[in-house]
Coordinates of C-alpha atoms and ligand atoms in Angstrom, one line a residue:
X1 CA -66.3 11.6 91.0
X2 CA -65.5 15.4 89.8
X3 CA -61.9 16.5 89.4
X4 CA -61.8 18.7 92.6
X5 CA -63.3 15.8 94.5
X6 CA -60.3 13.6 93.3
X7 CA -57.7 16.3 94.1
X8 CA -59.3 16.8 97.5
X9 CA -59.0 12.9 98.2
X10 CA -55.5 13.0 97.2
X11 CA -54.7 16.0 99.5
X12 CA -56.3 14.2 102.3
X13 CA -54.1 10.9 101.6
X14 CA -51.1 13.0 101.3
X15 CA -51.3 14.1 104.9
X16 CA -50.5 10.6 105.9
X17 CA -47.2 10.3 104.1
X18 CA -43.9 10.4 105.8
X19 CA -41.3 13.2 105.9
X20 CA -39.2 11.6 103.2
X21 CA -41.8 12.5 100.6
X22 CA -40.7 16.0 99.4
X23 CA -43.3 16.4 96.8
X24 CA -46.4 14.5 97.2
X25 CA -48.9 13.2 94.6
X26 CA -50.5 16.1 92.7
X27 CA -47.6 17.7 90.7
X28 CA -46.1 16.5 87.3
X29 CA -43.7 14.3 89.2
X30 CA -43.5 13.4 92.9
X31 CA -40.0 13.6 94.9
X32 CA -38.8 11.3 97.5
X33 CA -35.7 11.7 99.7
X34 CA -33.6 8.3 99.3
X35 CA -30.7 9.4 101.3
X36 CA -29.6 12.3 103.7
X37 CA -29.9 15.3 101.3
X38 CA -30.4 13.2 98.2
X39 CA -33.9 13.1 96.5
X40 CA -35.1 11.5 93.3
X41 CA -38.2 12.7 91.3
X42 CA -40.3 10.1 89.6
X43 CA -43.6 9.7 87.7
X44 CA -45.3 7.4 85.4
X45 CA -47.5 7.9 82.3
X46 CA -49.5 5.4 80.5
X47 CA -50.0 5.1 76.7
X48 CA -53.1 3.2 75.6
X49 CA -53.5 2.2 72.1
X50 CA -56.4 3.5 70.4
X51 CA -56.7 6.4 72.9
X52 CA -53.4 8.4 73.1
X53 CA -52.7 7.5 69.4
X54 CA -54.4 5.4 66.8
X55 CA -54.2 1.5 67.6
X56 CA -52.7 1.0 64.1
X57 CA -50.0 3.6 64.5
X58 CA -46.5 2.2 63.8
X59 CA -44.7 0.7 66.7
X60 CA -42.2 3.6 66.5
X61 CA -44.8 6.2 67.4
X62 CA -45.8 4.2 70.4
X63 CA -42.3 3.8 71.7
X64 CA -41.4 7.7 71.2
X65 CA -44.7 8.9 72.5
X66 CA -44.8 6.9 75.7
X67 CA -41.2 8.2 76.7
X68 CA -41.6 11.7 75.4
X69 CA -45.0 12.1 77.6
X70 CA -43.0 11.3 80.6
X71 CA -39.9 13.6 79.6
X72 CA -42.6 16.4 79.2
X73 CA -43.3 16.1 83.0
X74 CA -39.7 16.1 83.7
X75 CA -39.5 19.5 81.9
X76 CA -42.6 20.7 83.9
X77 CA -40.3 20.6 87.1
X78 CA -37.2 21.8 85.5
X79 CA -35.6 18.6 86.5
X80 CA -32.8 16.5 84.8
X81 CA -34.0 13.1 83.6
X82 CA -31.7 10.2 84.5
X83 CA -33.4 7.0 83.5
X84 CA -36.6 5.0 82.6
X85 CA -38.4 1.7 83.4
X86 CA -40.7 0.7 80.8
X87 CA -43.4 -1.8 80.8
X88 CA -45.9 -2.8 77.9
X89 CA -48.7 -5.4 77.7
X90 CA -49.5 -6.5 74.1
X91 CA -52.3 -8.2 72.4
X92 CA -51.4 -11.4 70.7
X93 CA -51.5 -10.0 67.2
X94 CA -48.7 -7.5 68.0
X95 CA -46.6 -10.2 70.0
X96 CA -46.6 -12.2 66.9
X97 CA -46.2 -9.3 64.5
X98 CA -42.5 -9.8 63.4
X99 CA -40.3 -7.1 65.1
X100 CA -43.3 -4.9 66.6
X101 CA -41.9 -5.1 70.1
X102 CA -38.5 -4.5 69.0
X103 CA -39.4 -1.5 67.0
X104 CA -41.3 -0.2 69.9
X105 CA -38.6 -0.8 72.5
X106 CA -35.9 0.7 70.1
X107 CA -38.0 3.8 69.5
X108 CA -38.4 4.2 73.1
X109 CA -34.5 3.7 73.9
X110 CA -33.7 6.2 71.0
X111 CA -36.3 8.9 72.6
X112 CA -34.7 8.6 76.2
X113 CA -31.1 8.4 75.0
X114 CA -31.7 11.9 73.3
X115 CA -31.6 13.1 77.0
X116 CA -29.0 10.6 78.4
X117 CA -31.9 9.0 80.3
X118 CA -31.2 5.2 79.6
X119 CA -34.3 2.6 79.8
X120 CA -32.6 0.6 82.5
X121 CA -35.4 -2.0 83.3
X122 CA -38.9 -3.1 82.2
X123 CA -41.4 -5.9 81.8
X124 CA -43.2 -7.1 78.7
X125 CA -46.6 -9.2 79.0
X126 CA -49.2 -10.3 76.7
X127 CA -53.0 -10.5 76.9
X128 CA -52.6 -14.0 75.4
X129 CA -55.6 -13.2 73.1
X130 CA -56.3 -11.4 70.0
X131 CA -57.9 -8.0 70.0
X132 CA -56.6 -6.9 73.1
X133 CA -55.5 -3.1 73.7
X134 CA -51.9 -2.3 73.6
X135 CA -51.1 -0.5 77.1
X136 CA -47.3 0.9 77.8
X137 CA -46.3 2.7 80.7
X138 CA -43.0 4.7 81.2
X139 CA -41.6 5.4 84.9
X140 CA -39.2 8.2 84.7
X141 CA -36.5 9.1 87.1
X142 CA -35.1 12.4 87.5
X143 CA -33.2 14.7 89.7
X144 CA -33.2 18.3 90.7
X145 CA -30.9 20.5 88.4
X146 CA -27.6 21.0 90.2
X147 CA -27.1 24.1 88.1
X148 CA -30.2 25.6 89.7
X149 CA -29.2 25.1 93.3
X150 CA -31.2 21.9 93.3
X151 CA -34.5 23.8 93.1
X152 CA -37.3 22.1 91.4
X153 CA -40.5 24.2 90.1
X154 CA -44.0 23.4 91.3
X155 CA -47.3 24.0 90.0
X156 CA -48.2 25.9 93.4
X157 CA -45.7 28.5 93.5
X158 CA -47.7 31.1 91.4
X159 CA -47.8 34.6 93.1
X160 CA -50.2 37.5 92.4
X161 CA -48.7 39.8 89.8
X162 CA -46.7 37.1 88.0
X163 CA -46.9 37.1 84.3
X164 CA -48.1 33.9 82.8
X165 CA -46.1 32.6 79.9
X166 CA -46.0 29.7 77.3
X167 CA -43.2 28.1 75.2
X168 CA -44.2 27.4 71.6
X169 CA -47.7 27.2 70.1
X170 CA -51.0 25.6 70.7
X171 CA -53.9 23.9 69.1
X172 CA -54.3 21.4 66.2
X173 CA -51.6 18.8 67.7
X174 CA -53.9 15.9 66.6
X175 CA -54.7 16.3 62.9
X176 CA -57.9 14.6 61.4
X177 CA -55.8 11.8 59.9
X178 CA -54.4 10.9 63.5
X179 CA -50.8 12.2 62.7
X180 CA -49.4 15.5 63.9
X181 CA -47.6 17.4 66.5
X182 CA -48.5 14.8 69.4
X183 CA -46.5 12.1 67.8
X184 CA -43.3 14.2 66.8
X185 CA -42.9 16.8 69.7
X186 CA -39.7 17.3 71.2
X187 CA -40.1 17.5 75.1
X188 CA -39.0 21.0 76.5
X189 CA -36.5 19.4 78.9
X190 CA -33.5 21.8 77.6
X191 CA -35.6 24.6 77.3
X192 CA -37.1 24.2 80.8
X193 CA -33.4 23.8 82.2
X194 CA -32.2 27.0 80.6
X195 CA -35.4 28.8 81.6
X196 CA -34.8 27.9 85.2
X197 CA -31.1 28.5 85.2
X198 CA -31.7 32.0 83.6
X199 CA -34.6 33.2 85.7
X200 CA -33.7 31.3 89.0
X201 CA -36.3 32.0 91.6
X202 CA -38.2 34.5 89.4
X203 CA -39.5 31.2 87.8
X204 CA -42.3 30.7 90.4
X205 CA -44.5 27.9 88.9
X206 CA -44.8 25.5 85.9
X207 CA -46.8 22.8 84.2
X208 CA -46.6 21.1 80.9
X209 CA -49.6 21.2 78.7
X210 CA -51.1 17.9 77.9
X211 CA -55.0 18.4 78.7
X212 CA -55.3 21.7 77.2
X213 CA -53.8 25.1 77.8
X214 CA -56.9 26.5 79.8
X215 CA -57.1 23.3 81.7
X216 CA -53.6 23.1 82.7
X217 CA -53.3 26.8 83.4
X218 CA -56.2 26.3 85.8
X219 CA -54.1 23.6 87.6
X220 CA -51.5 26.3 88.5
X221 CA -54.2 28.7 89.8
X222 CA -55.7 25.9 92.0
X223 CA -52.5 24.6 93.3
X224 CA -51.3 28.3 94.0
X225 CA -54.7 29.6 95.4
X226 CA -54.7 32.5 93.0
X227 CA -56.6 33.6 89.9
X228 CA -55.3 33.0 86.4
X229 CA -56.3 35.7 83.6
X230 CA -55.5 34.8 80.2
X231 CA -55.6 36.8 76.9
X232 CA -56.8 34.4 74.3
X233 CA -55.5 36.8 71.6
X234 CA -52.0 36.4 72.8
X235 CA -51.9 32.7 72.8
X236 CA -49.5 31.6 69.9
X237 CA -51.5 29.2 67.5
X238 CA -50.3 26.3 65.5
X239 CA -51.3 26.4 61.9
X240 CA -55.0 27.5 61.4
X241 CA -56.0 26.8 65.1
X242 CA -58.6 29.0 66.5
X243 CA -58.3 30.7 69.8
X244 CA -60.6 28.2 71.4
X245 CA -58.7 25.3 69.9
X246 CA -55.3 26.6 71.2
X247 CA -56.9 26.8 74.6
X248 CA -58.5 23.5 74.7
X249 CA -57.3 21.0 72.1
X250 CA -54.4 19.6 74.3
X251 CA -51.4 17.4 73.6
X252 CA -49.4 20.3 72.9
X253 CA -46.6 19.2 75.2
X254 CA -45.3 22.8 75.6
X255 CA -45.0 24.5 79.0
X256 CA -47.1 27.0 81.0
X257 CA -45.3 28.9 83.6
X258 CA -45.4 32.0 85.7
X259 CA -42.6 34.6 86.2
X260 CA -42.1 37.4 88.8
X261 CA -42.5 40.6 86.9
X262 CA -39.3 42.2 88.1
X263 CA -36.8 41.9 85.6
X264 CA -36.7 41.2 82.0
X265 CA -38.1 38.0 80.3
X266 CA -36.2 36.5 77.3
X267 CA -37.8 36.2 74.0
X268 CA -36.7 32.8 73.3
X269 CA -34.4 30.1 75.0
X270 CA -32.9 27.0 73.3
X271 CA -34.6 28.2 70.2
X272 CA -37.9 28.1 71.6
X273 CA -40.1 31.1 71.6
X274 CA -41.6 32.5 75.1
X275 CA -44.9 34.5 75.0
X276 CA -46.7 36.3 77.7
X277 CA -50.3 35.3 77.7
X278 CA -51.8 36.6 80.9
X279 CA -51.4 37.5 84.6
X280 CA -52.0 36.3 88.1
X281 CA -54.4 37.9 90.3
X282 CA -55.7 37.3 93.8
X283 CA -58.8 35.3 94.1
X284 CA -59.5 31.9 92.5
X285 CA -60.8 30.5 89.3
X286 CA -59.7 31.4 85.8
X287 CA -60.9 34.3 83.6
X288 CA -60.2 34.4 79.8
X289 CA -60.5 37.4 77.4
X290 CA -60.4 37.7 73.8
X291 CA -59.6 41.3 72.7
X292 CA -61.0 42.5 76.1
X293 CA -64.5 40.5 75.7
X294 CA -64.9 37.5 78.2
X295 CA -64.5 34.2 76.6
X296 CA -66.5 31.4 77.9
X297 CA -65.2 27.7 77.1
X298 CA -67.6 25.1 77.2
X299 CA -65.3 22.0 76.6
X300 CA -64.6 19.7 79.6
X301 CA -61.2 19.4 80.8
X302 CA -61.3 22.2 83.3
X303 CA -64.0 23.5 85.6
X304 CA -65.3 27.0 86.4
X305 CA -64.9 27.8 90.0
X306 CA -67.1 30.9 90.1
Ligands
MG1 MG1 -47.7 16.8 83.1

């Protein structure tokens, strides 16, 4: 099944959801009304050993990353994290590895408490055999920001004329030795809240960048039914990354957002630089230029729509 077919099938299923579902599947988090006028956001992210990080990475890296990936989704909605439910399935060798599970849980708790969002439940299971894959999932709960009028920021709010911006820098998150930014990033929760409180309703749409900047910016275009035009030369790069690496590497855990052009744009917030990298036009699909020359990306992760 191709990506747009999966999205279409989700849309079809969403039509059958009740009115308590405020934000259906398809955004960084969903939102459901739990009482009159009270809504909660939630989402779940999985971490698979050997896929999202090296299978032999320390327990602390596993615990921190599974929580921080979910916090990045909270940032993408400009929401306030409130707590976590954590689950993990361990192969026997990790279950019997003295202290591994404890160090995993300690690191997860430390990452979540950084944002006052305690781990308040969970489950641990084992494959019961050696050689199985470690899998953990973090279910995060969050609430709309009361200091932003209870508004949350969706992928689908981009408007023609918006400026496309990013936080931080891109590319080379996963170093050849398996280490790098993808293991020690700070989720942009505080930045997102300050951005939203500063720009208010001028902040039209937002997504966090996990699959690659081009792929995730394309999600904004698709969900907003607009065309995204990016200038590759303006994308801030990490280290010696090339423009193509910055657009496609992924695991940057930065934010890509679109802002109404009327009014000023801060250069940085919460110590994080903001860089304009493109504009929103009418139409669909995505166009990328590099110093004015059309740039075609060949890597999977996003699909040409024309
Ligand atoms: Mg996300």
